[in-house]
Coordinates of C-alpha atoms and ligand atoms in Angstrom, one line a residue:
X1258 CA 65.0 85.5 96.0
X1259 CA 67.7 87.8 97.3
X1260 CA 67.6 88.7 101.0
X1261 CA 67.2 92.3 100.3
X1262 CA 66.1 94.2 97.2
X1263 CA 66.1 98.0 97.6
X1264 CA 64.0 99.7 94.9
X1265 CA 64.9 103.3 95.8
X1266 CA 68.1 104.2 93.8
X1267 CA 71.2 105.1 95.8
X1268 CA 72.2 108.7 95.6
X1269 CA 75.4 110.6 95.0
X1270 CA 76.5 113.7 96.9
X1271 CA 76.0 115.7 93.7
X1272 CA 72.2 115.2 94.0
X1273 CA 71.9 117.1 97.3
X1274 CA 71.8 120.8 98.1
X1275 CA 71.8 122.5 101.4
X1276 CA 69.1 124.9 102.5
X1277 CA 70.3 128.0 104.3
X1278 CA 69.7 128.5 108.0
X1279 CA 69.9 131.7 110.1
X1280 CA 73.3 133.2 109.9
X1281 CA 74.3 134.8 113.2
X1282 CA 77.4 136.6 114.6
X1283 CA 78.4 133.1 115.9
X1284 CA 78.4 131.7 112.4
X1285 CA 80.1 134.4 110.4
X1286 CA 82.9 133.1 108.2
X1287 CA 85.6 134.2 110.6
X1288 CA 84.1 132.4 113.6
X1289 CA 83.8 129.0 111.9
X1290 CA 85.9 126.1 113.2
X1291 CA 86.7 123.3 110.8
X1292 CA 88.2 121.1 113.6
X1293 CA 87.1 117.5 113.4
X1294 CA 88.1 114.3 115.3
X1295 CA 90.6 112.0 113.5
X1296 CA 89.4 109.0 115.5
X1297 CA 87.5 108.2 118.7
X1298 CA 90.3 107.7 121.2
X1299 CA 90.7 104.2 122.7
X1300 CA 91.9 105.5 126.0
X1301 CA 90.6 108.4 128.1
X1302 CA 92.7 110.8 126.1
X1303 CA 91.5 113.8 124.2
X1304 CA 90.6 112.8 120.6
X1305 CA 93.3 113.9 118.1
X1306 CA 91.7 116.7 116.0
X1307 CA 92.3 117.5 112.4
X1308 CA 92.2 121.3 111.8
X1309 CA 90.6 120.7 108.4
X1310 CA 88.0 118.1 107.3
X1311 CA 90.1 116.8 104.4
X1312 CA 92.7 114.0 104.2
X1313 CA 94.6 112.8 101.1
X1314 CA 94.1 109.3 99.8
X1315 CA 96.5 106.4 100.3
X1316 CA 97.6 106.2 96.6
X1317 CA 100.9 105.9 94.8
X1318 CA 100.0 108.9 92.7
X1319 CA 98.9 111.1 95.6
X1320 CA 100.4 110.5 99.1
X1321 CA 104.2 110.4 99.3
X1322 CA 106.2 112.2 102.0
X1323 CA 106.1 115.6 100.3
X1324 CA 102.3 115.8 100.3
X1325 CA 102.1 114.2 103.8
X1326 CA 104.4 116.9 105.2
X1327 CA 102.5 119.7 103.4
X1328 CA 99.1 118.4 104.6
X1329 CA 100.3 118.0 108.2
X1330 CA 101.6 121.6 108.1
X1331 CA 98.2 122.8 106.9
X1332 CA 96.3 120.9 109.6
X1333 CA 95.4 117.7 107.7
X1334 CA 96.9 114.4 107.0
X1335 CA 97.9 112.4 103.9
X1336 CA 97.8 108.6 104.2
X1337 CA 101.2 107.3 103.0
X1338 CA 100.3 104.6 100.4
X1339 CA 100.6 100.9 101.4
X1340 CA 101.3 99.5 97.9
X1341 CA 105.0 99.5 98.4
X1342 CA 107.6 97.5 100.4
X1343 CA 107.4 97.9 104.2
X1344 CA 110.9 99.5 104.5
X1345 CA 110.1 102.1 101.8
X1346 CA 106.9 103.0 103.6
X1347 CA 108.6 103.2 107.0
X1348 CA 111.2 105.6 105.4
X1349 CA 108.3 107.8 104.3
X1350 CA 106.9 107.9 107.8
X1351 CA 110.4 108.8 109.1
X1352 CA 110.7 111.6 106.6
X1353 CA 107.4 113.1 107.8
X1354 CA 108.5 112.8 111.5
X1355 CA 111.9 114.5 110.7
X1356 CA 110.5 117.5 108.8
X1357 CA 110.9 120.8 110.5
X1358 CA 107.8 122.2 111.9
X1359 CA 107.3 125.8 110.8
X1360 CA 103.5 126.4 110.8
X1361 CA 101.0 127.4 113.4
X1362 CA 98.4 125.2 111.9
X1363 CA 100.6 122.1 111.9
X1364 CA 99.2 118.9 113.3
X1365 CA 101.6 117.6 115.9
X1366 CA 102.1 114.5 118.0
X1367 CA 102.8 114.7 121.8
X1368 CA 106.6 115.2 121.1
X1369 CA 105.9 118.2 118.8
X1370 CA 106.6 116.3 115.5
X1371 CA 104.2 116.3 112.5
X1372 CA 101.5 113.7 112.6
X1373 CA 102.1 110.8 110.2
X1374 CA 99.5 108.3 108.9
X1375 CA 99.8 105.3 106.7
X1376 CA 97.6 102.7 104.9
X1377 CA 98.2 99.0 105.6
X1378 CA 96.6 95.8 104.2
X1379 CA 95.1 92.7 105.8
X1380 CA 97.8 90.4 104.4
X1381 CA 101.1 91.6 105.8
X1382 CA 100.2 93.9 108.7
X1383 CA 102.0 91.7 111.3
X1384 CA 105.4 92.2 109.4
X1385 CA 104.7 95.8 108.2
X1386 CA 103.6 97.5 111.5
X1387 CA 106.7 97.2 113.6
X1388 CA 108.7 99.2 111.1
X1389 CA 106.0 101.9 110.7
X1390 CA 105.8 102.1 114.5
X1391 CA 109.5 102.3 115.0
X1392 CA 109.5 105.2 112.4
X1393 CA 106.8 107.0 114.5
X1394 CA 103.5 106.4 112.7
X1395 CA 100.6 107.9 114.6
X1396 CA 97.6 106.5 112.7
X1397 CA 97.0 103.6 110.3
X1398 CA 94.1 102.8 108.1
X1399 CA 93.3 99.3 107.0
X1400 CA 92.8 100.0 103.3
X1401 CA 90.5 97.7 101.5
X1402 CA 88.0 98.3 98.7
X1403 CA 85.6 96.0 100.7
X1404 CA 86.4 96.2 104.4
X1405 CA 83.4 94.3 105.6
X1406 CA 85.4 91.1 105.9
X1407 CA 86.5 88.5 108.4
X1408 CA 90.1 89.3 107.5
X1409 CA 89.8 93.0 108.3
X1410 CA 88.0 92.1 111.6
X1411 CA 90.9 89.9 112.6
X1412 CA 93.5 92.5 111.6
X1413 CA 91.7 95.2 113.6
X1414 CA 91.4 93.1 116.7
X1415 CA 95.1 92.0 116.5
X1416 CA 96.3 95.6 116.0
X1417 CA 94.0 97.1 118.7
X1418 CA 95.3 94.5 121.3
X1419 CA 99.0 94.8 120.5
X1420 CA 99.2 98.5 119.7
X1421 CA 96.6 100.3 121.9
X1422 CA 98.2 103.7 121.4
X1423 CA 98.0 103.6 117.6
X1424 CA 95.1 105.3 116.1
X1425 CA 93.3 102.7 114.0
X1426 CA 90.9 103.2 111.1
X1427 CA 88.9 100.6 109.2
X1428 CA 87.2 100.6 105.8
X1429 CA 85.8 100.8 103.3
X1430 CA 82.2 99.9 104.1
X1431 CA 78.9 101.1 102.6
X1432 CA 76.4 99.7 105.0
X1433 CA 75.4 100.1 108.7
X1434 CA 76.2 96.4 109.2
X1435 CA 79.7 96.9 107.8
X1436 CA 80.2 99.8 110.3
X1437 CA 79.0 97.8 113.3
X1438 CA 81.3 94.9 112.3
X1439 CA 84.4 97.1 112.1
X1440 CA 83.7 99.0 115.3
X1441 CA 83.1 95.7 117.2
X1442 CA 86.5 94.7 116.1
X1443 CA 88.3 97.8 117.2
X1444 CA 88.0 100.5 114.5
X1445 CA 88.2 104.0 115.9
X1446 CA 87.1 105.6 112.7
X1447 CA 85.4 104.1 109.6
X1448 CA 85.9 105.0 106.0
X1449 CA 82.9 104.9 103.7
X1450 CA 82.6 104.4 99.9
X1451 CA 82.7 101.9 97.2
X1452 CA 82.6 102.4 93.5
X1453 CA 82.6 106.2 93.3
X1454 CA 86.3 107.1 92.9
X1455 CA 87.3 109.0 89.8
X1456 CA 89.6 106.2 88.7
X1457 CA 87.3 103.4 90.0
X1458 CA 85.7 100.8 87.8
X1459 CA 84.6 98.4 90.7
X1460 CA 80.9 98.9 89.8
X1461 CA 81.5 98.1 86.1
X1462 CA 83.7 95.1 86.8
X1463 CA 81.9 93.5 89.8
X1464 CA 78.5 95.1 90.0
X1465 CA 79.1 96.1 93.6
X1466 CA 78.9 99.6 95.0
X1467 CA 76.6 102.3 96.1
X1468 CA 76.1 106.1 95.7
X1469 CA 78.2 107.8 98.3
X1470 CA 75.4 109.9 99.8
X1471 CA 73.3 106.8 100.4
X1472 CA 76.3 105.0 101.8
X1473 CA 77.1 107.8 104.2
X1474 CA 73.5 108.1 105.3
X1475 CA 73.3 104.3 106.1
X1476 CA 76.6 104.3 108.0
X1477 CA 76.0 107.6 109.9
X1478 CA 72.6 106.1 111.0
X1479 CA 74.5 103.1 112.5
X1480 CA 77.2 105.5 114.0
X1481 CA 74.6 107.7 115.7
X1482 CA 72.8 104.5 117.1
X1483 CA 76.2 103.4 118.4
X1484 CA 76.8 106.8 120.0
X1485 CA 73.5 106.7 121.8
X1486 CA 74.4 103.3 123.3
X1487 CA 78.0 104.0 124.2
X1488 CA 78.6 107.7 124.1
X1489 CA 81.4 107.1 121.6
X1490 CA 81.4 109.3 118.5
X1491 CA 83.2 107.2 115.8
X1492 CA 84.3 109.5 113.0
X1493 CA 83.0 108.7 109.5
X1494 CA 85.2 109.5 106.5
X1495 CA 83.5 109.9 103.1
X1496 CA 85.8 108.5 100.4
X1497 CA 85.7 108.4 96.6
X1498 CA 84.4 110.7 94.0
X1499 CA 84.7 114.0 96.0
X1500 CA 86.5 116.8 94.3
X1501 CA 85.0 120.1 95.2
X1502 CA 83.9 122.1 98.2
X1503 CA 80.3 121.4 97.3
X1504 CA 80.9 117.7 97.6
X1505 CA 82.7 118.1 100.9
X1506 CA 80.0 120.2 102.5
X1507 CA 77.3 117.8 101.5
X1508 CA 79.2 114.9 102.9
X1509 CA 79.7 116.7 106.2
X1510 CA 76.1 117.8 106.4
X1511 CA 75.0 114.2 105.9
X1512 CA 77.1 113.3 109.0
X1513 CA 80.6 112.5 107.8
X1514 CA 83.3 114.0 110.0
X1515 CA 85.9 114.4 107.2
X1516 CA 86.5 113.3 103.6
X1517 CA 89.3 111.6 101.8
X1518 CA 90.2 112.7 98.3
X1519 CA 92.6 111.5 95.6
X1520 CA 92.1 113.3 92.3
X1521 CA 91.8 116.6 94.1
X1522 CA 95.5 116.3 95.2
X1523 CA 96.9 114.4 92.2
X1524 CA 97.6 117.5 90.2
X1525 CA 99.3 119.6 92.9
X1526 CA 103.1 120.3 93.0
X1527 CA 103.4 118.2 96.2
X1528 CA 102.0 114.9 94.7
X1529 CA 104.7 112.4 93.7
X1530 CA 104.5 112.4 89.9
X1531 CA 106.4 114.8 87.6
X1532 CA 104.6 117.3 85.3
X1533 CA 104.3 116.0 81.7
X1534 CA 103.3 118.3 78.9
X1535 CA 100.8 116.7 76.5
X1536 CA 100.0 119.0 73.5
X1537 CA 101.4 121.9 75.5
X1538 CA 99.1 121.2 78.4
X1539 CA 100.8 120.5 81.8
X1540 CA 99.4 117.2 83.3
X1541 CA 100.2 114.8 86.0
X1542 CA 99.6 111.0 85.8
X1543 CA 96.9 109.7 88.2
X1544 CA 96.1 106.0 88.5
X1545 CA 94.0 103.8 90.8
X1546 CA 95.5 101.5 93.4
X1547 CA 93.6 98.7 91.6
X1548 CA 94.8 99.6 88.2
X1549 CA 97.3 97.6 86.2
X1550 CA 100.0 100.2 87.0
X1551 CA 99.7 100.0 90.8
X1552 CA 99.2 96.2 90.7
X1553 CA 102.6 95.9 89.2
X1554 CA 103.8 96.3 92.8
X1555 CA 101.4 93.7 94.1
X1556 CA 98.2 95.3 95.1
X1557 CA 96.6 93.7 98.0
X1558 CA 93.7 96.1 98.2
X1559 CA 91.9 94.5 95.2
X1560 CA 91.3 90.9 94.5
X1561 CA 94.9 90.0 94.7
X1562 CA 95.5 91.2 91.2
X1563 CA 93.1 88.8 89.3
X1564 CA 91.6 91.7 87.4
X1565 CA 91.8 95.5 87.5
X1566 CA 89.4 97.6 89.5
X1567 CA 90.9 100.9 88.5
X1568 CA 92.1 102.9 85.5
X1569 CA 95.0 105.3 84.8
X1570 CA 95.0 108.7 83.2
X1571 CA 96.0 112.3 83.7
X1572 CA 94.8 115.3 85.6
X1573 CA 95.8 119.0 85.1
X1574 CA 98.9 120.1 86.9
X1575 CA 97.6 122.9 89.1
X1576 CA 100.5 124.3 91.1
X1577 CA 100.9 124.3 94.9
X1578 CA 98.4 122.8 97.2
X1579 CA 98.0 125.8 99.6
X1580 CA 96.0 128.1 97.4
X1581 CA 93.7 125.2 96.2
X1582 CA 93.1 124.2 99.8
X1583 CA 92.5 127.8 100.9
X1584 CA 89.9 128.3 98.1
X1585 CA 88.1 125.0 99.0
X1586 CA 88.1 125.8 102.7
X1587 CA 86.8 129.3 102.1
X1588 CA 83.8 127.8 100.2
X1589 CA 83.2 125.3 102.9
X1590 CA 83.2 128.0 105.6
X1591 CA 80.9 130.2 103.5
X1592 CA 78.4 127.3 103.1
X1593 CA 78.5 126.6 106.9
X1594 CA 77.9 130.3 107.5
X1595 CA 74.9 130.2 105.2
X1596 CA 73.6 127.3 107.2
X1597 CA 74.1 129.1 110.4
X1598 CA 76.6 126.6 111.7
X1599 CA 79.9 127.4 113.4
X1600 CA 81.2 123.8 113.7
X1601 CA 81.1 120.6 111.8
X1602 CA 79.3 118.9 114.7
X1603 CA 76.6 121.7 114.6
X1604 CA 76.3 121.2 110.8
X1605 CA 75.8 117.4 111.3
X1606 CA 73.0 118.1 113.7
X1607 CA 71.2 121.0 112.2
X1608 CA 71.8 120.9 108.4
X1609 CA 68.8 120.7 106.1
X1610 CA 69.4 119.1 102.8
X1611 CA 67.2 118.5 99.8
X1612 CA 67.4 116.2 96.8
X1613 CA 67.5 118.2 93.6
X1614 CA 66.2 117.3 90.2
X1615 CA 68.5 117.0 87.1
X1616 CA 66.9 120.2 85.8
X1617 CA 67.5 122.2 88.9
X1618 CA 71.2 121.1 88.8
X1619 CA 71.3 122.5 85.3
X1620 CA 69.6 125.7 86.4
X1621 CA 72.3 126.0 89.1
X1622 CA 75.0 126.3 86.5
X1623 CA 75.6 129.5 84.4
X1624 CA 73.1 129.4 81.5
X1625 CA 71.7 131.3 78.6
X1626 CA 74.5 133.8 78.3
X1627 CA 77.6 134.0 76.1
X1628 CA 80.0 133.4 79.0
X1629 CA 83.4 135.0 79.1
X1630 CA 86.4 133.1 80.4
X1631 CA 87.2 134.1 84.0
X1632 CA 89.4 137.2 84.3
X1633 CA 89.2 138.0 80.6
X1634 CA 88.1 141.6 81.2
Ligands
IMP3086 P1 88.9 110.2 94.0 O1 89.1 111.2 95.1 O2 87.6 110.3 93.3 O3 90.0 110.2 93.0 O4 88.9 108.7 94.7 C1 89.9 108.3 95.5 C2 89.5 107.0 96.2 O5 89.2 106.0 95.3 C3 90.6 106.4 97.1 O6 90.6 107.0 98.4 C4 90.1 105.0 97.2 O7 89.1 104.8 98.2 C5 89.5 104.7 95.9 N1 90.4 104.1 94.9 C6 91.7 104.2 94.8 N2 92.2 103.4 93.8 C7 91.1 102.8 93.3 C8 91.0 101.8 92.2 O8 91.9 101.4 91.5 N3 89.7 101.3 92.1 C9 88.7 101.7 92.8 N4 88.8 102.6 93.8 C10 90.0 103.2 94.0

């Protein structure tokens, strides 16, 4: 008999809705702060703060230098993908650090340069890190589809000892035990999610995975327990399957500090791929890091290339990032205002959520009218 058989199904973010709280002058849309900690600092330094609770995924089809520069200018971060040679990745870090800083929102290091973040793997971090550090990388994320491993534990400990100033994230995990393990080994933030990404077939291929809401709840419970013991608030990053403001706000209300998204960014002008017209429709290619296409580099995130855990396809090309992000952040602020919360920390502590039935989700969409396309009048 298995050690544990949970008979309650795991839940996705889409199954939850927020209940409104009392909106006050302190929680009007203009007074809301979306600031959120990138990591828990290792030394007695102030925690580096993101200005928006969204980061871009470490994927070939998403996070090159152009998106990383745009995101840092807008107060976020894009994790430069690790599925490339070390010298190429270090050159991308250098490009971010050399960009000119022209935005008030920009996320900066102590020397006034844009913040740069990169994904690394548990196989070649000893060789890869010196180049990234020489290029000025500020934060690295150990990027694994299953981060609850001895190898990630070793890598975290090695990096934390040798590079105490580097902000170090671990992941992905989907259990409280996974969280405890990574934090014991030096992770200053923990990424959560397995099986939910838009290009992900891990659940189909291996039968492992968990609904992201349940994963976040389990990990946040462990994080809050850890905070009670130590006073350290380790940021939790919800990753895989999020694509809308509605997903983001539910993840934050469940206790995540920020979210990572891939598909959301893949279609913007600043992602690496060119626009391709298919039957007159402008598209951009988007593929998983565990797909055959990404594995042609030598993907170390997934099963050393024995079989694929991701697919490839297209998303609509949707123009520049700034308006998409502004629209998404406006909806997040509006939801926080409805909940009477002026900060993400307050939302994490005071939000009230409810599971909704499939029929109430249907009722929540436009229904029973002949609907006109937006802006057609
Ligand atoms: P999305 O935002 O739903 O497109 O999901 C992006 C996330 O999926 C990434 O941040 C990774 O955690 C995960 N991911 C990326 N590539 C793959 C893959 O090939 N298989 C499974 N998961 C992947």
